[in-house]
Amino acid sequence: QVRLVESGGGSVQTGGSLRLSCEATHTTVSMAWFRQAPEKEREGVASVDFSNATAHADSVKGRFIVSRDNAKRTLYLQMNNLQPEDTAMYYCAAGSIWRERFEERDYAYWGRGTQVTVSS
């Protein structure tokens, strides 16, 4: 069983930055960030495999950067130039499969989420 704990969420104004972190109890092949806004379906934001191959959703390319520190078993999401549409609960996920077109079903373990709110 892999436990995941997210941190780093908060409230910022448009154009601001936040860095999310996710600490895992075990190392897995793949880790990812998903988000869910009110009344919307959960969507993938970015994913990274053990060798640091990454994938980012088109909506965040050029603004968000996913990375991981395997020694610390920690996943990061650097979020720059935040926009109101980025407001959501952000979830960390871990799994044994990585692919560029990542999906929820690839991940067996999930954190409880950290809230990101961007005001205009």
PDB file of C-alpha atoms in Angstrom:
ATOM      1  CA  GLN A   1       0.000   0.000   0.000  1.00  0.00           C
ATOM      2  CA  VAL A   2       1.404   3.352  -1.048  1.00  0.00           C
ATOM      3  CA  ARG A   3       0.313   6.395   0.931  1.00  0.00           C
ATOM      4  CA  LEU A   4       0.551   9.828  -0.613  1.00  0.00           C
ATOM      5  CA  VAL A   5       0.383  13.184   1.149  1.00  0.00           C
ATOM      6  CA  GLU A   6       0.100  16.416  -0.815  1.00  0.00           C
ATOM      7  CA  SER A   7       1.080  19.883   0.378  1.00  0.00           C
ATOM      8  CA  GLY A   8       1.724  23.357  -0.988  1.00  0.00           C
ATOM      9  CA  GLY A   9      -1.732  24.411  -2.086  1.00  0.00           C
ATOM     10  CA  GLY A  10      -3.123  27.828  -1.299  1.00  0.00           C
ATOM     11  CA  SER A  11      -4.667  30.999  -2.648  1.00  0.00           C
ATOM     12  CA  VAL A  12      -2.875  33.243  -5.120  1.00  0.00           C
ATOM     13  CA  GLN A  13      -3.741  35.987  -7.546  1.00  0.00           C
ATOM     14  CA  THR A  14      -3.681  35.627 -11.303  1.00  0.00           C
ATOM     15  CA  GLY A  15      -0.120  35.363 -12.554  1.00  0.00           C
ATOM     16  CA  GLY A  16       1.186  34.004  -9.267  1.00  0.00           C
ATOM     17  CA  SER A  17       3.079  30.780  -8.591  1.00  0.00           C
ATOM     18  CA  LEU A  18       2.779  27.787  -6.296  1.00  0.00           C
ATOM     19  CA  ARG A  19       4.794  24.620  -5.827  1.00  0.00           C
ATOM     20  CA  LEU A  20       2.952  21.468  -4.875  1.00  0.00           C
ATOM     21  CA  SER A  21       4.668  18.523  -3.227  1.00  0.00           C
ATOM     22  CA  CYS A  22       3.593  14.937  -2.719  1.00  0.00           C
ATOM     23  CA  GLU A  23       5.443  12.629  -0.360  1.00  0.00           C
ATOM     24  CA  ALA A  24       5.088   8.885  -0.921  1.00  0.00           C
ATOM     25  CA  THR A  25       5.759   6.012   1.462  1.00  0.00           C
ATOM     26  CA  HIS A  26       7.079   3.839  -1.381  1.00  0.00           C
ATOM     27  CA  THR A  27       8.732   4.389  -4.747  1.00  0.00           C
ATOM     28  CA  THR A  28       6.617   3.659  -7.802  1.00  0.00           C
ATOM     29  CA  VAL A  29       7.294   3.645 -11.528  1.00  0.00           C
ATOM     30  CA  SER A  30       4.896   6.452 -12.301  1.00  0.00           C
ATOM     31  CA  MET A  31       3.561   9.469 -10.435  1.00  0.00           C
ATOM     32  CA  ALA A  32       1.137  12.092 -11.603  1.00  0.00           C
ATOM     33  CA  TRP A  33      -0.937  15.121 -10.757  1.00  0.00           C
ATOM     34  CA  PHE A  34      -4.643  15.313 -11.484  1.00  0.00           C
ATOM     35  CA  ARG A  35      -7.082  18.079 -10.664  1.00  0.00           C
ATOM     36  CA  GLN A  36     -10.801  18.463 -10.247  1.00  0.00           C
ATOM     37  CA  ALA A  37     -12.677  21.741 -10.322  1.00  0.00           C
ATOM     38  CA  PRO A  38     -16.191  22.063  -8.859  1.00  0.00           C
ATOM     39  CA  GLU A  39     -18.800  20.339 -11.020  1.00  0.00           C
ATOM     40  CA  LYS A  40     -16.145  19.127 -13.465  1.00  0.00           C
ATOM     41  CA  GLU A  41     -14.557  15.764 -14.089  1.00  0.00           C
ATOM     42  CA  ARG A  42     -11.079  15.031 -12.804  1.00  0.00           C
ATOM     43  CA  GLU A  43      -8.413  15.658 -15.429  1.00  0.00           C
ATOM     44  CA  GLY A  44      -4.759  14.803 -15.783  1.00  0.00           C
ATOM     45  CA  VAL A  45      -2.287  17.632 -15.321  1.00  0.00           C
ATOM     46  CA  ALA A  46       1.162  16.068 -15.583  1.00  0.00           C
ATOM     47  CA  SER A  47       2.961  12.790 -15.053  1.00  0.00           C
ATOM     48  CA  VAL A  48       6.534  11.580 -14.633  1.00  0.00           C
ATOM     49  CA  ASP A  49       8.185   8.171 -14.624  1.00  0.00           C
ATOM     50  CA  PHE A  50      11.098   6.880 -12.559  1.00  0.00           C
ATOM     51  CA  SER A  51      13.633   8.045 -15.144  1.00  0.00           C
ATOM     52  CA  ASN A  52      12.033  11.504 -15.274  1.00  0.00           C
ATOM     53  CA  ALA A  53      10.272  11.223 -18.605  1.00  0.00           C
ATOM     54  CA  THR A  54       7.377  13.668 -18.367  1.00  0.00           C
ATOM     55  CA  ALA A  55       4.041  14.486 -19.922  1.00  0.00           C
ATOM     56  CA  HIS A  56       1.953  17.630 -19.457  1.00  0.00           C
ATOM     57  CA  ALA A  57      -1.615  18.442 -20.407  1.00  0.00           C
ATOM     58  CA  ASP A  58      -1.891  20.977 -23.206  1.00  0.00           C
ATOM     59  CA  SER A  59      -3.665  23.393 -20.869  1.00  0.00           C
ATOM     60  CA  VAL A  60      -0.608  23.688 -18.613  1.00  0.00           C
ATOM     61  CA  LYS A  61       2.298  23.331 -21.052  1.00  0.00           C
ATOM     62  CA  GLY A  62       4.730  26.200 -20.703  1.00  0.00           C
ATOM     63  CA  ARG A  63       3.357  27.097 -17.261  1.00  0.00           C
ATOM     64  CA  PHE A  64       3.585  23.960 -15.097  1.00  0.00           C
ATOM     65  CA  ILE A  65       6.564  21.665 -14.642  1.00  0.00           C
ATOM     66  CA  VAL A  66       6.383  18.225 -13.051  1.00  0.00           C
ATOM     67  CA  SER A  67       9.405  16.608 -11.453  1.00  0.00           C
ATOM     68  CA  ARG A  68      10.308  14.016  -8.865  1.00  0.00           C
ATOM     69  CA  ASP A  69      13.094  13.316  -6.404  1.00  0.00           C
ATOM     70  CA  ASN A  70      13.377   9.530  -6.148  1.00  0.00           C
ATOM     71  CA  ALA A  71      15.703   9.672  -3.145  1.00  0.00           C
ATOM     72  CA  LYS A  72      13.056  11.625  -1.229  1.00  0.00           C
ATOM     73  CA  ARG A  73      10.133   9.736  -2.784  1.00  0.00           C
ATOM     74  CA  THR A  74       8.613  13.114  -3.535  1.00  0.00           C
ATOM     75  CA  LEU A  75       6.692  14.441  -6.518  1.00  0.00           C
ATOM     76  CA  TYR A  76       6.558  18.142  -7.341  1.00  0.00           C
ATOM     77  CA  LEU A  77       4.485  20.437  -9.503  1.00  0.00           C
ATOM     78  CA  GLN A  78       5.833  23.912 -10.120  1.00  0.00           C
ATOM     79  CA  MET A  79       2.929  26.074 -11.246  1.00  0.00           C
ATOM     80  CA  ASN A  80       3.659  29.472 -12.787  1.00  0.00           C
ATOM     81  CA  ASN A  81       1.432  32.134 -14.318  1.00  0.00           C
ATOM     82  CA  LEU A  82      -1.595  30.689 -12.577  1.00  0.00           C
ATOM     83  CA  GLN A  83      -4.998  31.519 -13.999  1.00  0.00           C
ATOM     84  CA  PRO A  84      -8.479  31.382 -12.451  1.00  0.00           C
ATOM     85  CA  GLU A  85      -9.248  28.284 -14.526  1.00  0.00           C
ATOM     86  CA  ASP A  86      -6.475  26.480 -12.648  1.00  0.00           C
ATOM     87  CA  THR A  87      -8.583  26.639  -9.498  1.00  0.00           C
ATOM     88  CA  ALA A  88      -9.197  23.054  -8.396  1.00  0.00           C
ATOM     89  CA  MET A  89      -8.369  20.347  -5.920  1.00  0.00           C
ATOM     90  CA  TYR A  90      -5.047  18.859  -6.976  1.00  0.00           C
ATOM     91  CA  TYR A  91      -4.439  15.157  -6.391  1.00  0.00           C
ATOM     92  CA  CYS A  92      -1.232  13.174  -6.396  1.00  0.00           C
ATOM     93  CA  ALA A  93      -1.342   9.660  -7.829  1.00  0.00           C
ATOM     94  CA  ALA A  94       1.106   6.770  -8.065  1.00  0.00           C
ATOM     95  CA  GLY A  95       1.143   3.641 -10.171  1.00  0.00           C
ATOM     96  CA  SER A  96       3.163   0.988 -11.964  1.00  0.00           C
ATOM     97  CA  ILE A  97       2.550   2.116 -15.541  1.00  0.00           C
ATOM     98  CA  TRP A  98       3.745   5.262 -17.300  1.00  0.00           C
ATOM     99  CA  ARG A  99       2.663   6.417 -20.701  1.00  0.00           C
ATOM    100  CA  GLU A 100       2.595   9.790 -22.317  1.00  0.00           C
ATOM    101  CA  ARG A 101      -1.194   9.802 -22.656  1.00  0.00           C
ATOM    102  CA  PHE A 102      -1.759   9.027 -19.004  1.00  0.00           C
ATOM    103  CA  GLU A 103      -5.167   8.282 -17.537  1.00  0.00           C
ATOM    104  CA  GLU A 104      -6.723   7.837 -14.099  1.00  0.00           C
ATOM    105  CA  ARG A 105      -6.927   4.068 -14.585  1.00  0.00           C
ATOM    106  CA  ASP A 106      -3.127   3.908 -14.710  1.00  0.00           C
ATOM    107  CA  TYR A 107      -2.915   4.882 -11.035  1.00  0.00           C
ATOM    108  CA  ALA A 108      -3.849   2.676  -8.097  1.00  0.00           C
ATOM    109  CA  TYR A 109      -2.889   5.022  -5.280  1.00  0.00           C
ATOM    110  CA  TRP A 110      -4.220   8.482  -4.588  1.00  0.00           C
ATOM    111  CA  GLY A 111      -3.688  11.257  -2.087  1.00  0.00           C
ATOM    112  CA  ARG A 112      -6.455  13.286  -0.480  1.00  0.00           C
ATOM    113  CA  GLY A 113      -5.688  16.424  -2.415  1.00  0.00           C
ATOM    114  CA  THR A 114      -4.593  19.997  -1.838  1.00  0.00           C
ATOM    115  CA  GLN A 115      -6.692  23.002  -2.828  1.00  0.00           C
ATOM    116  CA  VAL A 116      -5.420  25.618  -5.258  1.00  0.00           C
ATOM    117  CA  THR A 117      -7.450  28.803  -5.647  1.00  0.00           C
ATOM    118  CA  VAL A 118      -6.545  31.525  -8.132  1.00  0.00           C
ATOM    119  CA  SER A 119      -8.357  34.840  -7.908  1.00  0.00           C
ATOM    120  CA  SER A 120      -8.586  37.437 -10.638  1.00  0.00           C
TER     121      SER A 120
END
